[in-house]
PDB file of C-alpha atoms in Angstrom:
ATOM      1  CA  UNK C   1      14.766  20.988 -11.685  1.00 77.00           C
ATOM      2  CA  UNK C   2      12.734  20.873  -8.424  1.00 81.00           C
ATOM      3  CA  UNK C   3      13.782  24.177  -7.378  1.00 82.00           C
ATOM      4  CA  UNK C   4      12.987  25.691 -10.747  1.00 83.00           C
ATOM      5  CA  UNK C   5       9.374  24.027 -10.686  1.00 81.00           C
ATOM      6  CA  UNK C   6       8.773  25.388  -7.204  1.00 81.00           C
ATOM      7  CA  UNK C   7      10.140  29.034  -8.208  1.00 82.00           C
ATOM      8  CA  UNK C   8       7.732  28.926 -11.233  1.00 86.00           C
ATOM      9  CA  UNK C   9       4.635  27.675  -9.332  1.00 85.00           C
ATOM     10  CA  UNK C  10       4.842  29.298  -6.012  1.00 86.00           C
ATOM     11  CA  UNK C  11       4.202  32.971  -7.156  1.00 89.00           C
ATOM     12  CA  UNK C  12       1.084  31.701  -9.122  1.00 91.00           C
ATOM     13  CA  UNK C  13      -0.067  29.942  -5.952  1.00 92.00           C
ATOM     14  CA  UNK C  14       0.444  32.919  -3.770  1.00 93.00           C
ATOM     15  CA  UNK C  15      -1.342  35.271  -6.135  1.00 94.00           C
ATOM     16  CA  UNK C  16      -4.232  32.901  -6.458  1.00 95.00           C
ATOM     17  CA  UNK C  17      -4.446  32.590  -2.761  1.00 95.00           C
ATOM     18  CA  UNK C  18      -5.074  36.129  -2.207  1.00 97.00           C
ATOM     19  CA  UNK C  19      -8.157  36.167  -4.422  1.00 97.00           C
ATOM     20  CA  UNK C  20     -11.570  35.956  -2.694  1.00 97.00           C
ATOM     21  CA  UNK C  21     -12.961  32.360  -2.305  1.00 97.00           C
ATOM     22  CA  UNK C  22     -15.971  33.277  -4.403  1.00 96.00           C
ATOM     23  CA  UNK C  23     -13.513  33.847  -7.397  1.00 98.00           C
ATOM     24  CA  UNK C  24     -11.453  30.697  -6.605  1.00 98.00           C
ATOM     25  CA  UNK C  25     -14.810  28.600  -6.912  1.00 98.00           C
ATOM     26  CA  UNK C  26     -15.396  30.160 -10.460  1.00 98.00           C
ATOM     27  CA  UNK C  27     -11.834  28.892 -11.124  1.00 97.00           C
ATOM     28  CA  UNK C  28     -12.769  25.651  -9.655  1.00 98.00           C
ATOM     29  CA  UNK C  29     -15.723  25.207 -11.771  1.00 98.00           C
ATOM     30  CA  UNK C  30     -13.588  25.759 -14.950  1.00 98.00           C
ATOM     31  CA  UNK C  31     -10.908  23.443 -13.775  1.00 97.00           C
ATOM     32  CA  UNK C  32     -13.804  20.708 -13.223  1.00 97.00           C
ATOM     33  CA  UNK C  33     -14.853  20.981 -16.839  1.00 96.00           C
ATOM     34  CA  UNK C  34     -11.253  20.495 -17.940  1.00 97.00           C
ATOM     35  CA  UNK C  35     -10.311  17.614 -15.526  1.00 96.00           C
ATOM     36  CA  UNK C  36     -13.516  15.727 -16.078  1.00 96.00           C
ATOM     37  CA  UNK C  37     -14.626  16.375 -19.681  1.00 95.00           C
ATOM     38  CA  UNK C  38     -11.449  17.080 -21.491  1.00 95.00           C
ATOM     39  CA  UNK C  39      -8.547  15.535 -19.486  1.00 94.00           C
ATOM     40  CA  UNK C  40     -10.496  12.694 -17.834  1.00 91.00           C
ATOM     41  CA  UNK C  41      -8.118  12.504 -14.598  1.00 91.00           C
ATOM     42  CA  UNK C  42      -8.562   9.230 -12.917  1.00 94.00           C
ATOM     43  CA  UNK C  43     -12.004   9.076 -14.240  1.00 95.00           C
ATOM     44  CA  UNK C  44     -11.711   5.318 -14.989  1.00 95.00           C
ATOM     45  CA  UNK C  45     -10.314   4.687 -11.323  1.00 96.00           C
ATOM     46  CA  UNK C  46     -13.146   6.709  -9.776  1.00 97.00           C
ATOM     47  CA  UNK C  47     -15.940   4.977 -11.631  1.00 97.00           C
ATOM     48  CA  UNK C  48     -14.301   1.551 -11.012  1.00 96.00           C
ATOM     49  CA  UNK C  49     -14.191   2.309  -7.188  1.00 97.00           C
ATOM     50  CA  UNK C  50     -17.806   3.430  -7.227  1.00 98.00           C
ATOM     51  CA  UNK C  51     -19.141   0.394  -9.188  1.00 97.00           C
ATOM     52  CA  UNK C  52     -17.125  -1.920  -6.828  1.00 97.00           C
ATOM     53  CA  UNK C  53     -18.591  -0.511  -3.516  1.00 97.00           C
ATOM     54  CA  UNK C  54     -21.954   0.233  -4.858  1.00 98.00           C
ATOM     55  CA  UNK C  55     -22.877  -2.729  -7.196  1.00 97.00           C
ATOM     56  CA  UNK C  56     -26.663  -1.891  -6.688  1.00 97.00           C
ATOM     57  CA  UNK C  57     -26.409   1.673  -8.213  1.00 97.00           C
ATOM     58  CA  UNK C  58     -27.237   2.301 -11.786  1.00 97.00           C
ATOM     59  CA  UNK C  59     -24.871   3.875 -14.399  1.00 97.00           C
ATOM     60  CA  UNK C  60     -26.605   7.178 -13.965  1.00 97.00           C
ATOM     61  CA  UNK C  61     -26.243   7.138 -10.341  1.00 98.00           C
ATOM     62  CA  UNK C  62     -22.582   6.323 -10.641  1.00 98.00           C
ATOM     63  CA  UNK C  63     -22.013   9.032 -13.178  1.00 97.00           C
ATOM     64  CA  UNK C  64     -23.912  11.612 -10.857  1.00 98.00           C
ATOM     65  CA  UNK C  65     -21.620  10.719  -7.785  1.00 98.00           C
ATOM     66  CA  UNK C  66     -18.464  11.027  -9.899  1.00 98.00           C
ATOM     67  CA  UNK C  67     -19.309  14.294 -11.337  1.00 97.00           C
ATOM     68  CA  UNK C  68     -20.001  15.699  -7.762  1.00 98.00           C
ATOM     69  CA  UNK C  69     -16.857  14.015  -6.528  1.00 98.00           C
ATOM     70  CA  UNK C  70     -14.862  15.754  -9.222  1.00 98.00           C
ATOM     71  CA  UNK C  71     -16.486  19.114  -8.441  1.00 98.00           C
ATOM     72  CA  UNK C  72     -15.725  18.696  -4.750  1.00 98.00           C
ATOM     73  CA  UNK C  73     -11.976  17.685  -5.616  1.00 97.00           C
ATOM     74  CA  UNK C  74     -11.516  21.029  -7.614  1.00 97.00           C
ATOM     75  CA  UNK C  75     -12.849  22.904  -4.675  1.00 97.00           C
ATOM     76  CA  UNK C  76     -10.382  21.140  -2.324  1.00 96.00           C
ATOM     77  CA  UNK C  77      -7.432  22.012  -4.672  1.00 95.00           C
ATOM     78  CA  UNK C  78      -8.429  25.731  -4.480  1.00 97.00           C
ATOM     79  CA  UNK C  79      -9.094  25.517  -0.885  1.00 96.00           C
ATOM     80  CA  UNK C  80      -5.667  24.230  -0.152  1.00 93.00           C
ATOM     81  CA  UNK C  81      -4.233  26.898  -2.383  1.00 94.00           C
ATOM     82  CA  UNK C  82      -6.282  29.571  -0.297  1.00 96.00           C
ATOM     83  CA  UNK C  83      -4.642  28.042   2.893  1.00 94.00           C
ATOM     84  CA  UNK C  84      -1.530  29.987   1.910  1.00 94.00           C
ATOM     85  CA  UNK C  85      -3.089  33.326   2.967  1.00 95.00           C
ATOM     86  CA  UNK C  86      -6.529  32.660   4.633  1.00 95.00           C
ATOM     87  CA  UNK C  87      -7.031  34.496   7.861  1.00 95.00           C
ATOM     88  CA  UNK C  88      -7.869  32.770  11.081  1.00 95.00           C
ATOM     89  CA  UNK C  89     -11.170  34.537  11.306  1.00 95.00           C
ATOM     90  CA  UNK C  90     -12.266  33.326   7.916  1.00 96.00           C
ATOM     91  CA  UNK C  91     -11.147  29.784   8.377  1.00 95.00           C
ATOM     92  CA  UNK C  92     -12.896  29.552  11.685  1.00 96.00           C
ATOM     93  CA  UNK C  93     -16.016  30.660  10.147  1.00 97.00           C
ATOM     94  CA  UNK C  94     -15.606  27.927   7.291  1.00 97.00           C
ATOM     95  CA  UNK C  95     -14.399  24.997   9.415  1.00 97.00           C
ATOM     96  CA  UNK C  96     -16.609  24.829  12.531  1.00 97.00           C
ATOM     97  CA  UNK C  97     -15.747  22.461  15.626  1.00 97.00           C
ATOM     98  CA  UNK C  98     -19.227  21.676  16.910  1.00 95.00           C
ATOM     99  CA  UNK C  99     -18.290  19.878  20.271  1.00 96.00           C
ATOM    100  CA  UNK C 100     -14.885  20.949  21.616  1.00 97.00           C
ATOM    101  CA  UNK C 101     -16.234  19.892  24.847  1.00 97.00           C
ATOM    102  CA  UNK C 102     -15.323  16.279  24.120  1.00 98.00           C
ATOM    103  CA  UNK C 103     -11.720  16.855  23.897  1.00 97.00           C
ATOM    104  CA  UNK C 104     -11.825  19.423  26.833  1.00 97.00           C
ATOM    105  CA  UNK C 105     -13.169  16.637  29.111  1.00 97.00           C
ATOM    106  CA  UNK C 106     -10.248  14.388  27.961  1.00 98.00           C
ATOM    107  CA  UNK C 107      -7.783  17.061  28.626  1.00 97.00           C
ATOM    108  CA  UNK C 108      -9.026  17.533  32.202  1.00 97.00           C
ATOM    109  CA  UNK C 109      -8.696  13.640  32.598  1.00 97.00           C
ATOM    110  CA  UNK C 110      -5.010  13.926  31.453  1.00 96.00           C
ATOM    111  CA  UNK C 111      -5.444  11.914  28.307  1.00 97.00           C
ATOM    112  CA  UNK C 112      -3.680  12.612  25.081  1.00 98.00           C
ATOM    113  CA  UNK C 113      -5.581  12.043  21.851  1.00 98.00           C
ATOM    114  CA  UNK C 114      -5.008  10.235  18.556  1.00 98.00           C
ATOM    115  CA  UNK C 115      -7.638  11.946  16.337  1.00 98.00           C
ATOM    116  CA  UNK C 116      -8.657   9.436  13.547  1.00 97.00           C
ATOM    117  CA  UNK C 117      -9.541  11.153  10.348  1.00 96.00           C
ATOM    118  CA  UNK C 118     -10.724   9.817   6.983  1.00 95.00           C
ATOM    119  CA  UNK C 119     -10.244  11.035   3.402  1.00 95.00           C
ATOM    120  CA  UNK C 120     -13.625  12.517   3.527  1.00 96.00           C
ATOM    121  CA  UNK C 121     -15.075  16.132   2.996  1.00 96.00           C
ATOM    122  CA  UNK C 122     -12.046  18.148   3.945  1.00 92.00           C
ATOM    123  CA  UNK C 123      -8.931  17.666   6.225  1.00 85.00           C
ATOM    124  CA  UNK C 124      -6.816  20.700   5.073  1.00 85.00           C
ATOM    125  CA  UNK C 125      -8.464  23.235   7.196  1.00 92.00           C
ATOM    126  CA  UNK C 126      -8.736  20.805  10.152  1.00 92.00           C
ATOM    127  CA  UNK C 127      -5.592  22.131  11.611  1.00 90.00           C
ATOM    128  CA  UNK C 128      -7.435  25.345  13.007  1.00 93.00           C
ATOM    129  CA  UNK C 129      -8.162  23.104  15.934  1.00 95.00           C
ATOM    130  CA  UNK C 130      -4.835  23.986  17.252  1.00 92.00           C
ATOM    131  CA  UNK C 131      -5.910  27.526  17.861  1.00 93.00           C
ATOM    132  CA  UNK C 132      -9.013  26.224  20.036  1.00 95.00           C
ATOM    133  CA  UNK C 133      -7.336  23.679  22.383  1.00 95.00           C
ATOM    134  CA  UNK C 134      -4.892  23.460  25.138  1.00 94.00           C
ATOM    135  CA  UNK C 135      -3.247  20.417  23.710  1.00 96.00           C
ATOM    136  CA  UNK C 136       0.032  20.455  22.020  1.00 96.00           C
ATOM    137  CA  UNK C 137      -0.995  19.836  18.348  1.00 95.00           C
ATOM    138  CA  UNK C 138       0.499  17.330  15.751  1.00 95.00           C
ATOM    139  CA  UNK C 139      -0.517  16.488  12.184  1.00 92.00           C
ATOM    140  CA  UNK C 140       1.012  13.516  10.527  1.00 90.00           C
ATOM    141  CA  UNK C 141       1.791  13.610   6.790  1.00 87.00           C
ATOM    142  CA  UNK C 142       3.801  11.889   4.083  1.00 86.00           C
ATOM    143  CA  UNK C 143       6.949  13.620   3.125  1.00 86.00           C
ATOM    144  CA  UNK C 144       6.875  14.765  -0.522  1.00 81.00           C
ATOM    145  CA  UNK C 145       9.643  14.127  -3.047  1.00 85.00           C
ATOM    146  CA  UNK C 146      10.032  17.636  -4.035  1.00 87.00           C
ATOM    147  CA  UNK C 147      11.842  19.213  -0.725  1.00 87.00           C
ATOM    148  CA  UNK C 148      10.675  22.771  -1.718  1.00 82.00           C
ATOM    149  CA  UNK C 149       7.077  21.815  -2.101  1.00 82.00           C
ATOM    150  CA  UNK C 150       7.425  19.552   0.989  1.00 86.00           C
ATOM    151  CA  UNK C 151       8.712  22.585   3.175  1.00 87.00           C
ATOM    152  CA  UNK C 152       5.605  24.647   1.587  1.00 85.00           C
ATOM    153  CA  UNK C 153       3.215  22.037   2.790  1.00 83.00           C
ATOM    154  CA  UNK C 154       4.382  22.022   6.277  1.00 86.00           C
ATOM    155  CA  UNK C 155       4.434  25.790   6.288  1.00 86.00           C
ATOM    156  CA  UNK C 156       0.769  25.938   5.191  1.00 84.00           C
ATOM    157  CA  UNK C 157      -0.348  23.177   7.799  1.00 85.00           C
ATOM    158  CA  UNK C 158       1.632  24.878  10.485  1.00 85.00           C
ATOM    159  CA  UNK C 159       0.129  28.330  10.096  1.00 88.00           C
ATOM    160  CA  UNK C 160      -2.343  28.146  13.084  1.00 87.00           C
ATOM    161  CA  UNK C 161      -0.185  26.232  15.261  1.00 84.00           C
ATOM    162  CA  UNK C 162       0.588  22.632  15.548  1.00 85.00           C
ATOM    163  CA  UNK C 163       3.476  20.754  14.230  1.00 91.00           C
ATOM    164  CA  UNK C 164       3.476  18.542  11.132  1.00 90.00           C
ATOM    165  CA  UNK C 165       5.510  15.455  11.465  1.00 91.00           C
ATOM    166  CA  UNK C 166       6.680  12.802   8.979  1.00 89.00           C
ATOM    167  CA  UNK C 167       4.662   9.528   9.456  1.00 88.00           C
ATOM    168  CA  UNK C 168       7.981   7.933   9.802  1.00 87.00           C
ATOM    169  CA  UNK C 169       8.738   9.965  12.870  1.00 92.00           C
ATOM    170  CA  UNK C 170       5.446  10.193  14.515  1.00 93.00           C
ATOM    171  CA  UNK C 171       5.836   7.182  17.010  1.00 93.00           C
ATOM    172  CA  UNK C 172       9.132   8.580  18.178  1.00 94.00           C
ATOM    173  CA  UNK C 173       7.805  12.202  18.445  1.00 95.00           C
ATOM    174  CA  UNK C 174       4.894  11.304  20.595  1.00 95.00           C
ATOM    175  CA  UNK C 175       6.787   9.052  22.820  1.00 94.00           C
ATOM    176  CA  UNK C 176       9.035  11.819  23.557  1.00 95.00           C
ATOM    177  CA  UNK C 177       6.160  14.055  24.502  1.00 95.00           C
ATOM    178  CA  UNK C 178       4.699  11.184  26.504  1.00 93.00           C
ATOM    179  CA  UNK C 179       7.718  10.881  28.628  1.00 93.00           C
ATOM    180  CA  UNK C 180       7.715  14.678  29.142  1.00 95.00           C
ATOM    181  CA  UNK C 181       4.022  14.572  30.454  1.00 93.00           C
ATOM    182  CA  UNK C 182       2.940  16.799  27.619  1.00 95.00           C
ATOM    183  CA  UNK C 183      -0.638  16.377  26.584  1.00 97.00           C
ATOM    184  CA  UNK C 184      -0.843  15.964  22.822  1.00 97.00           C
ATOM    185  CA  UNK C 185      -3.637  15.781  20.128  1.00 97.00           C
ATOM    186  CA  UNK C 186      -2.525  14.189  16.776  1.00 96.00           C
ATOM    187  CA  UNK C 187      -4.524  14.197  13.533  1.00 96.00           C
ATOM    188  CA  UNK C 188      -3.891  11.064  11.406  1.00 95.00           C
ATOM    189  CA  UNK C 189      -5.506   9.870   8.327  1.00 94.00           C
ATOM    190  CA  UNK C 190      -6.192   6.383   9.160  1.00 94.00           C
ATOM    191  CA  UNK C 191      -7.998   5.036   6.296  1.00 93.00           C
ATOM    192  CA  UNK C 192      -4.847   4.825   4.124  1.00 89.00           C
ATOM    193  CA  UNK C 193      -3.849   1.749   1.988  1.00 89.00           C
ATOM    194  CA  UNK C 194      -0.824  -0.228   3.772  1.00 89.00           C
ATOM    195  CA  UNK C 195       1.665  -1.991   1.473  1.00 85.00           C
ATOM    196  CA  UNK C 196       0.592  -5.418   0.736  1.00 83.00           C
ATOM    197  CA  UNK C 197       3.753  -6.774   2.530  1.00 85.00           C
ATOM    198  CA  UNK C 198       3.423  -4.525   5.622  1.00 85.00           C
ATOM    199  CA  UNK C 199      -0.115  -4.935   6.854  1.00 91.00           C
ATOM    200  CA  UNK C 200      -1.215  -6.816  10.082  1.00 94.00           C
ATOM    201  CA  UNK C 201      -5.065  -7.064   9.547  1.00 95.00           C
ATOM    202  CA  UNK C 202      -7.465  -7.299   6.720  1.00 95.00           C
ATOM    203  CA  UNK C 203     -11.063  -6.073   7.194  1.00 96.00           C
ATOM    204  CA  UNK C 204     -14.287  -5.279   5.215  1.00 97.00           C
ATOM    205  CA  UNK C 205     -14.239  -1.771   4.066  1.00 97.00           C
ATOM    206  CA  UNK C 206     -17.392  -0.848   2.070  1.00 97.00           C
ATOM    207  CA  UNK C 207     -17.906  -4.688   1.851  1.00 96.00           C
ATOM    208  CA  UNK C 208     -14.750  -5.371   0.273  1.00 96.00           C
ATOM    209  CA  UNK C 209     -11.834  -7.459   2.026  1.00 96.00           C
ATOM    210  CA  UNK C 210      -8.914  -5.223   1.971  1.00 95.00           C
ATOM    211  CA  UNK C 211      -5.579  -4.611   4.134  1.00 95.00           C
ATOM    212  CA  UNK C 212      -6.149  -1.901   6.861  1.00 96.00           C
ATOM    213  CA  UNK C 213      -3.829   0.400   8.432  1.00 94.00           C
ATOM    214  CA  UNK C 214      -3.518  -0.284  12.025  1.00 96.00           C
ATOM    215  CA  UNK C 215      -0.628   1.863  13.185  1.00 94.00           C
ATOM    216  CA  UNK C 216      -3.103   4.469  14.902  1.00 96.00           C
ATOM    217  CA  UNK C 217      -4.573   1.831  17.085  1.00 97.00           C
ATOM    218  CA  UNK C 218      -1.218   0.356  17.760  1.00 96.00           C
ATOM    219  CA  UNK C 219       0.086   3.785  18.924  1.00 96.00           C
ATOM    220  CA  UNK C 220      -2.838   4.371  21.206  1.00 97.00           C
ATOM    221  CA  UNK C 221      -2.434   0.959  22.874  1.00 97.00           C
ATOM    222  CA  UNK C 222       1.276   1.537  23.319  1.00 96.00           C
ATOM    223  CA  UNK C 223       1.054   5.086  24.771  1.00 96.00           C
ATOM    224  CA  UNK C 224      -2.500   4.856  26.365  1.00 96.00           C
ATOM    225  CA  UNK C 225      -3.876   7.534  24.271  1.00 98.00           C
ATOM    226  CA  UNK C 226      -7.584   8.039  23.843  1.00 98.00           C
ATOM    227  CA  UNK C 227      -8.929   7.588  20.267  1.00 98.00           C
ATOM    228  CA  UNK C 228     -11.487   9.908  18.655  1.00 98.00           C
ATOM    229  CA  UNK C 229     -13.112   9.946  15.290  1.00 98.00           C
ATOM    230  CA  UNK C 230     -13.146  13.448  13.465  1.00 98.00           C
ATOM    231  CA  UNK C 231     -16.214  13.414  11.632  1.00 98.00           C
ATOM    232  CA  UNK C 232     -16.242  16.317   8.927  1.00 98.00           C
ATOM    233  CA  UNK C 233     -19.103  16.880   6.917  1.00 97.00           C
ATOM    234  CA  UNK C 234     -19.523  19.470   4.053  1.00 97.00           C
ATOM    235  CA  UNK C 235     -22.339  21.838   4.968  1.00 96.00           C
ATOM    236  CA  UNK C 236     -22.206  23.738   1.478  1.00 96.00           C
ATOM    237  CA  UNK C 237     -19.576  24.993  -0.821  1.00 96.00           C
ATOM    238  CA  UNK C 238     -16.758  26.215   1.202  1.00 96.00           C
ATOM    239  CA  UNK C 239     -18.229  25.345   4.739  1.00 97.00           C
ATOM    240  CA  UNK C 240     -17.563  22.434   6.814  1.00 98.00           C
ATOM    241  CA  UNK C 241     -18.593  21.294  10.279  1.00 98.00           C
ATOM    242  CA  UNK C 242     -16.515  18.780  12.242  1.00 98.00           C
ATOM    243  CA  UNK C 243     -17.859  16.698  15.317  1.00 98.00           C
ATOM    244  CA  UNK C 244     -15.668  14.621  17.630  1.00 98.00           C
ATOM    245  CA  UNK C 245     -16.893  10.977  18.107  1.00 98.00           C
ATOM    246  CA  UNK C 246     -15.388   9.237  21.011  1.00 98.00           C
ATOM    247  CA  UNK C 247     -14.093   5.682  20.182  1.00 98.00           C
ATOM    248  CA  UNK C 248     -11.819   4.397  22.993  1.00 98.00           C
ATOM    249  CA  UNK C 249     -10.811   6.397  26.122  1.00 97.00           C
ATOM    250  CA  UNK C 250      -8.831   3.370  27.426  1.00 97.00           C
ATOM    251  CA  UNK C 251      -7.721   1.595  24.210  1.00 97.00           C
ATOM    252  CA  UNK C 252      -5.743  -1.230  26.072  1.00 96.00           C
ATOM    253  CA  UNK C 253      -9.295  -2.578  27.210  1.00 97.00           C
ATOM    254  CA  UNK C 254     -10.109  -3.350  23.578  1.00 97.00           C
ATOM    255  CA  UNK C 255      -9.332  -6.437  21.557  1.00 96.00           C
ATOM    256  CA  UNK C 256      -6.727  -6.068  18.683  1.00 96.00           C
ATOM    257  CA  UNK C 257      -8.094  -4.150  15.722  1.00 97.00           C
ATOM    258  CA  UNK C 258     -11.370  -3.571  17.230  1.00 98.00           C
ATOM    259  CA  UNK C 259     -10.636   0.251  17.444  1.00 98.00           C
ATOM    260  CA  UNK C 260      -9.761   0.010  13.715  1.00 98.00           C
ATOM    261  CA  UNK C 261     -12.895  -1.626  12.976  1.00 98.00           C
ATOM    262  CA  UNK C 262     -14.904   1.159  14.871  1.00 98.00           C
ATOM    263  CA  UNK C 263     -13.096   3.732  12.851  1.00 98.00           C
ATOM    264  CA  UNK C 264     -13.722   2.237   9.472  1.00 98.00           C
ATOM    265  CA  UNK C 265     -17.427   1.942  10.365  1.00 98.00           C
ATOM    266  CA  UNK C 266     -17.540   5.661  11.033  1.00 98.00           C
ATOM    267  CA  UNK C 267     -16.020   6.427   7.633  1.00 98.00           C
ATOM    268  CA  UNK C 268     -18.383   3.844   5.814  1.00 98.00           C
ATOM    269  CA  UNK C 269     -21.427   5.552   7.427  1.00 98.00           C
ATOM    270  CA  UNK C 270     -20.336   8.865   6.151  1.00 98.00           C
ATOM    271  CA  UNK C 271     -19.679   7.419   2.623  1.00 98.00           C
ATOM    272  CA  UNK C 272     -22.937   5.666   2.308  1.00 97.00           C
ATOM    273  CA  UNK C 273     -24.832   8.679   3.617  1.00 97.00           C
ATOM    274  CA  UNK C 274     -23.224  11.222   1.196  1.00 97.00           C
ATOM    275  CA  UNK C 275     -20.899   9.294  -1.316  1.00 98.00           C
ATOM    276  CA  UNK C 276     -19.272  12.341  -3.357  1.00 98.00           C
ATOM    277  CA  UNK C 277     -17.102  13.625  -0.677  1.00 98.00           C
ATOM    278  CA  UNK C 278     -15.002  10.587  -0.202  1.00 98.00           C
ATOM    279  CA  UNK C 279     -11.666  10.488  -2.057  1.00 97.00           C
ATOM    280  CA  UNK C 280     -12.630   8.222  -4.718  1.00 97.00           C
ATOM    281  CA  UNK C 281      -9.600   8.973  -6.960  1.00 95.00           C
ATOM    282  CA  UNK C 282      -7.433   7.136  -4.440  1.00 91.00           C
ATOM    283  CA  UNK C 283      -6.746   3.390  -5.015  1.00 88.00           C
ATOM    284  CA  UNK C 284      -8.140   2.369  -1.767  1.00 90.00           C
ATOM    285  CA  UNK C 285      -9.088  -1.170  -2.954  1.00 93.00           C
ATOM    286  CA  UNK C 286      -6.248  -2.151  -5.215  1.00 91.00           C
ATOM    287  CA  UNK C 287      -5.141  -5.040  -2.682  1.00 91.00           C
ATOM    288  CA  UNK C 288      -8.646  -6.560  -2.301  1.00 92.00           C
ATOM    289  CA  UNK C 289      -9.148 -10.193  -2.152  1.00 82.00           C
TER     290      UNK C 289
END
């Protein structure tokens, strides 16, 4: 059944991906009306999350943010599909790294990097970084249940170099690279929700006490890797700018979970500045106190 589903959907996805993005955004708008007004996909989750972290906002403001979020989410879906065939030239035009000199300086200092990312704006096109750096690149992902789509996701994200690694294998993989004296840069979505029995720290995130993912900080301290926040901003539809924000060049000098706090503060600032582009459909606050 899993193979049949893949065989049915892949040709549709590929044919869709070869269409110009201007056409895909028309399709995205149609999908938005279906998802928001007809199906109501996770509409309750989104609005509950928004009301939780923005208690001061009116119903009209919450509804406005929710609509913009769903419009953005539908764009992300089609941008991900477009990743199947998008050219290197086009993706470099649409996802721009503004200050590559930050990681170039760390490379000269012989420092590997853990690039801490949030579920904000876009992360699917961030892999184009691997075409613009001397580092050996890795991206961390969670394995999909369907092995055929799992293979497709890895293929898409490895199109422009880099290696996609299961989150359960990343520590072992980076340790091997470290022992070989290979300098690496790894993109890790670090604002995830840990299992309620597996977390080591709780912190305030958008004013709510929740378990926080500390694995990135722990890896940084274990391997003495620099931590950098990847600040991605949506400039306009289909265009993003990414800025490297240094967090800790020598992580062992910081108290436990201090780097995690620094990272969360960066994500919070982006959310407060422009709320629609966070992944509100994710149940980030489900284990709150």
